Amino acid sequence: MAASEFILGPLADNPHRVGKPLDEPLDGFYSARVMREWRILYKIDDSQRRIKVQSIRHRRDAYRSH
């Protein structure tokens, strides 16, 4: 599944379920796996019902500072 399909599908439908919350220094962000090797880092704004995608990176680089 391509990243755009994942974002518009499962991530948009249930962002809390498909991702895991991250700890410091990325507190407030979630991470979801796409195609085994890629990670989507995003924030959820429940009050606005919005998801802000911060980055789509290879898992090797996903958690390094931006």
mmCIF file with all atom_site columns, C-alpha atoms in Angstrom:
data_model
loop_
_atom_site.group_PDB
_atom_site.id
_atom_site.type_symbol
_atom_site.label_atom_id
_atom_site.label_alt_id
_atom_site.label_comp_id
_atom_site.label_asym_id
_atom_site.label_entity_id
_atom_site.label_seq_id
_atom_site.pdbx_PDB_ins_code
_atom_site.Cartn_x
_atom_site.Cartn_y
_atom_site.Cartn_z
_atom_site.occupancy
_atom_site.B_iso_or_equiv
_atom_site.pdbx_formal_charge
_atom_site.auth_seq_id
_atom_site.auth_comp_id
_atom_site.auth_asym_id
_atom_site.auth_atom_id
_atom_site.pdbx_PDB_model_num
ATOM 1  C CA . MET A 1 1  ? 0.000   0.000  0.000  1.00 0.00 ? 1  MET A CA 1
ATOM 2  C CA . ALA A 1 2  ? 1.397   3.385  -0.974 1.00 0.00 ? 2  ALA A CA 1
ATOM 3  C CA . ALA A 1 3  ? 1.728   6.128  1.633  1.00 0.00 ? 3  ALA A CA 1
ATOM 4  C CA . SER A 1 4  ? -1.015  8.278  0.098  1.00 0.00 ? 4  SER A CA 1
ATOM 5  C CA . GLU A 1 5  ? -3.465  5.358  0.098  1.00 0.00 ? 5  GLU A CA 1
ATOM 6  C CA . PHE A 1 6  ? -2.614  4.621  3.720  1.00 0.00 ? 6  PHE A CA 1
ATOM 7  C CA . ILE A 1 7  ? -3.047  8.273  4.774  1.00 0.00 ? 7  ILE A CA 1
ATOM 8  C CA . LEU A 1 8  ? -6.398  8.645  3.019  1.00 0.00 ? 8  LEU A CA 1
ATOM 9  C CA . GLY A 1 9  ? -7.612  5.209  4.124  1.00 0.00 ? 9  GLY A CA 1
ATOM 10 C CA . PRO A 1 10 ? -6.732  3.536  7.436  1.00 0.00 ? 10 PRO A CA 1
ATOM 11 C CA . LEU A 1 11 ? -4.953  6.547  8.943  1.00 0.00 ? 11 LEU A CA 1
ATOM 12 C CA . ALA A 1 12 ? -7.855  8.903  8.240  1.00 0.00 ? 12 ALA A CA 1
ATOM 13 C CA . ASP A 1 13 ? -10.377 6.331  9.493  1.00 0.00 ? 13 ASP A CA 1
ATOM 14 C CA . ASN A 1 14 ? -8.725  5.563  12.830 1.00 0.00 ? 14 ASN A CA 1
ATOM 15 C CA . PRO A 1 15 ? -5.422  7.353  13.524 1.00 0.00 ? 15 PRO A CA 1
ATOM 16 C CA . HIS A 1 16 ? -5.225  6.213  17.158 1.00 0.00 ? 16 HIS A CA 1
ATOM 17 C CA . ARG A 1 17 ? -5.443  2.555  16.198 1.00 0.00 ? 17 ARG A CA 1
ATOM 18 C CA . VAL A 1 18 ? -3.002  2.353  13.278 1.00 0.00 ? 18 VAL A CA 1
ATOM 19 C CA . GLY A 1 19 ? -0.194  4.282  14.956 1.00 0.00 ? 19 GLY A CA 1
ATOM 20 C CA . LYS A 1 20 ? 1.625   4.207  18.243 1.00 0.00 ? 20 LYS A CA 1
ATOM 21 C CA . PRO A 1 21 ? 2.255   7.227  20.458 1.00 0.00 ? 21 PRO A CA 1
ATOM 22 C CA . LEU A 1 22 ? 5.891   8.278  20.681 1.00 0.00 ? 22 LEU A CA 1
ATOM 23 C CA . ASP A 1 23 ? 7.943   9.311  23.708 1.00 0.00 ? 23 ASP A CA 1
ATOM 24 C CA . GLU A 1 24 ? 10.294  12.265 24.167 1.00 0.00 ? 24 GLU A CA 1
ATOM 25 C CA . PRO A 1 25 ? 11.670  13.981 22.187 1.00 0.00 ? 25 PRO A CA 1
ATOM 26 C CA . LEU A 1 26 ? 8.745   13.221 19.853 1.00 0.00 ? 26 LEU A CA 1
ATOM 27 C CA . ASP A 1 27 ? 6.058   13.384 22.527 1.00 0.00 ? 27 ASP A CA 1
ATOM 28 C CA . GLY A 1 28 ? 2.708   14.262 20.972 1.00 0.00 ? 28 GLY A CA 1
ATOM 29 C CA . PHE A 1 29 ? 3.492   12.475 17.715 1.00 0.00 ? 29 PHE A CA 1
ATOM 30 C CA . TYR A 1 30 ? 2.336   9.087  16.504 1.00 0.00 ? 30 TYR A CA 1
ATOM 31 C CA . SER A 1 31 ? 4.163   6.701  14.204 1.00 0.00 ? 31 SER A CA 1
ATOM 32 C CA . ALA A 1 32 ? 2.570   4.321  11.712 1.00 0.00 ? 32 ALA A CA 1
ATOM 33 C CA . ARG A 1 33 ? 4.269   1.692  9.562  1.00 0.00 ? 33 ARG A CA 1
ATOM 34 C CA . VAL A 1 34 ? 3.800   1.703  5.804  1.00 0.00 ? 34 VAL A CA 1
ATOM 35 C CA . MET A 1 35 ? 5.224   -0.970 3.508  1.00 0.00 ? 35 MET A CA 1
ATOM 36 C CA . ARG A 1 36 ? 7.383   -2.427 6.288  1.00 0.00 ? 36 ARG A CA 1
ATOM 37 C CA . GLU A 1 37 ? 10.319  -0.051 5.720  1.00 0.00 ? 37 GLU A CA 1
ATOM 38 C CA . TRP A 1 38 ? 8.610   3.352  5.945  1.00 0.00 ? 38 TRP A CA 1
ATOM 39 C CA . ARG A 1 39 ? 7.192   5.376  8.833  1.00 0.00 ? 39 ARG A CA 1
ATOM 40 C CA . ILE A 1 40 ? 4.647   8.174  8.859  1.00 0.00 ? 40 ILE A CA 1
ATOM 41 C CA . LEU A 1 41 ? 4.996   10.584 11.774 1.00 0.00 ? 41 LEU A CA 1
ATOM 42 C CA . TYR A 1 42 ? 1.853   12.557 12.528 1.00 0.00 ? 42 TYR A CA 1
ATOM 43 C CA . LYS A 1 43 ? -0.089  14.495 15.151 1.00 0.00 ? 43 LYS A CA 1
ATOM 44 C CA . ILE A 1 44 ? -3.768  14.111 15.918 1.00 0.00 ? 44 ILE A CA 1
ATOM 45 C CA . ASP A 1 45 ? -6.007  17.074 16.745 1.00 0.00 ? 45 ASP A CA 1
ATOM 46 C CA . ASP A 1 46 ? -9.144  15.406 18.084 1.00 0.00 ? 46 ASP A CA 1
ATOM 47 C CA . SER A 1 47 ? -10.963 18.697 18.684 1.00 0.00 ? 47 SER A CA 1
ATOM 48 C CA . GLN A 1 48 ? -10.600 19.664 15.006 1.00 0.00 ? 48 GLN A CA 1
ATOM 49 C CA . ARG A 1 49 ? -10.763 16.065 13.748 1.00 0.00 ? 49 ARG A CA 1
ATOM 50 C CA . ARG A 1 50 ? -7.496  16.615 11.860 1.00 0.00 ? 50 ARG A CA 1
ATOM 51 C CA . ILE A 1 51 ? -4.330  14.689 11.262 1.00 0.00 ? 51 ILE A CA 1
ATOM 52 C CA . LYS A 1 52 ? -1.130  16.582 10.491 1.00 0.00 ? 52 LYS A CA 1
ATOM 53 C CA . VAL A 1 53 ? 1.464   14.459 8.735  1.00 0.00 ? 53 VAL A CA 1
ATOM 54 C CA . GLN A 1 54 ? 4.903   15.669 9.817  1.00 0.00 ? 54 GLN A CA 1
ATOM 55 C CA . SER A 1 55 ? 7.043   13.341 7.728  1.00 0.00 ? 55 SER A CA 1
ATOM 56 C CA . ILE A 1 56 ? 7.227   10.156 5.703  1.00 0.00 ? 56 ILE A CA 1
ATOM 57 C CA . ARG A 1 57 ? 10.671  8.601  6.067  1.00 0.00 ? 57 ARG A CA 1
ATOM 58 C CA . HIS A 1 58 ? 12.545  5.354  5.878  1.00 0.00 ? 58 HIS A CA 1
ATOM 59 C CA . ARG A 1 59 ? 12.518  3.659  9.277  1.00 0.00 ? 59 ARG A CA 1
ATOM 60 C CA . ARG A 1 60 ? 16.287  4.135  9.566  1.00 0.00 ? 60 ARG A CA 1
ATOM 61 C CA . ASP A 1 61 ? 15.814  7.932  9.577  1.00 0.00 ? 61 ASP A CA 1
ATOM 62 C CA . ALA A 1 62 ? 12.269  8.385  10.865 1.00 0.00 ? 62 ALA A CA 1
ATOM 63 C CA . TYR A 1 63 ? 13.071  9.111  14.508 1.00 0.00 ? 63 TYR A CA 1
ATOM 64 C CA . ARG A 1 64 ? 16.129  11.290 14.002 1.00 0.00 ? 64 ARG A CA 1
ATOM 65 C CA . SER A 1 65 ? 15.729  15.023 14.476 1.00 0.00 ? 65 SER A CA 1
ATOM 66 C CA . HIS A 1 66 ? 14.125  16.817 11.551 1.00 0.00 ? 66 HIS A CA 1
#
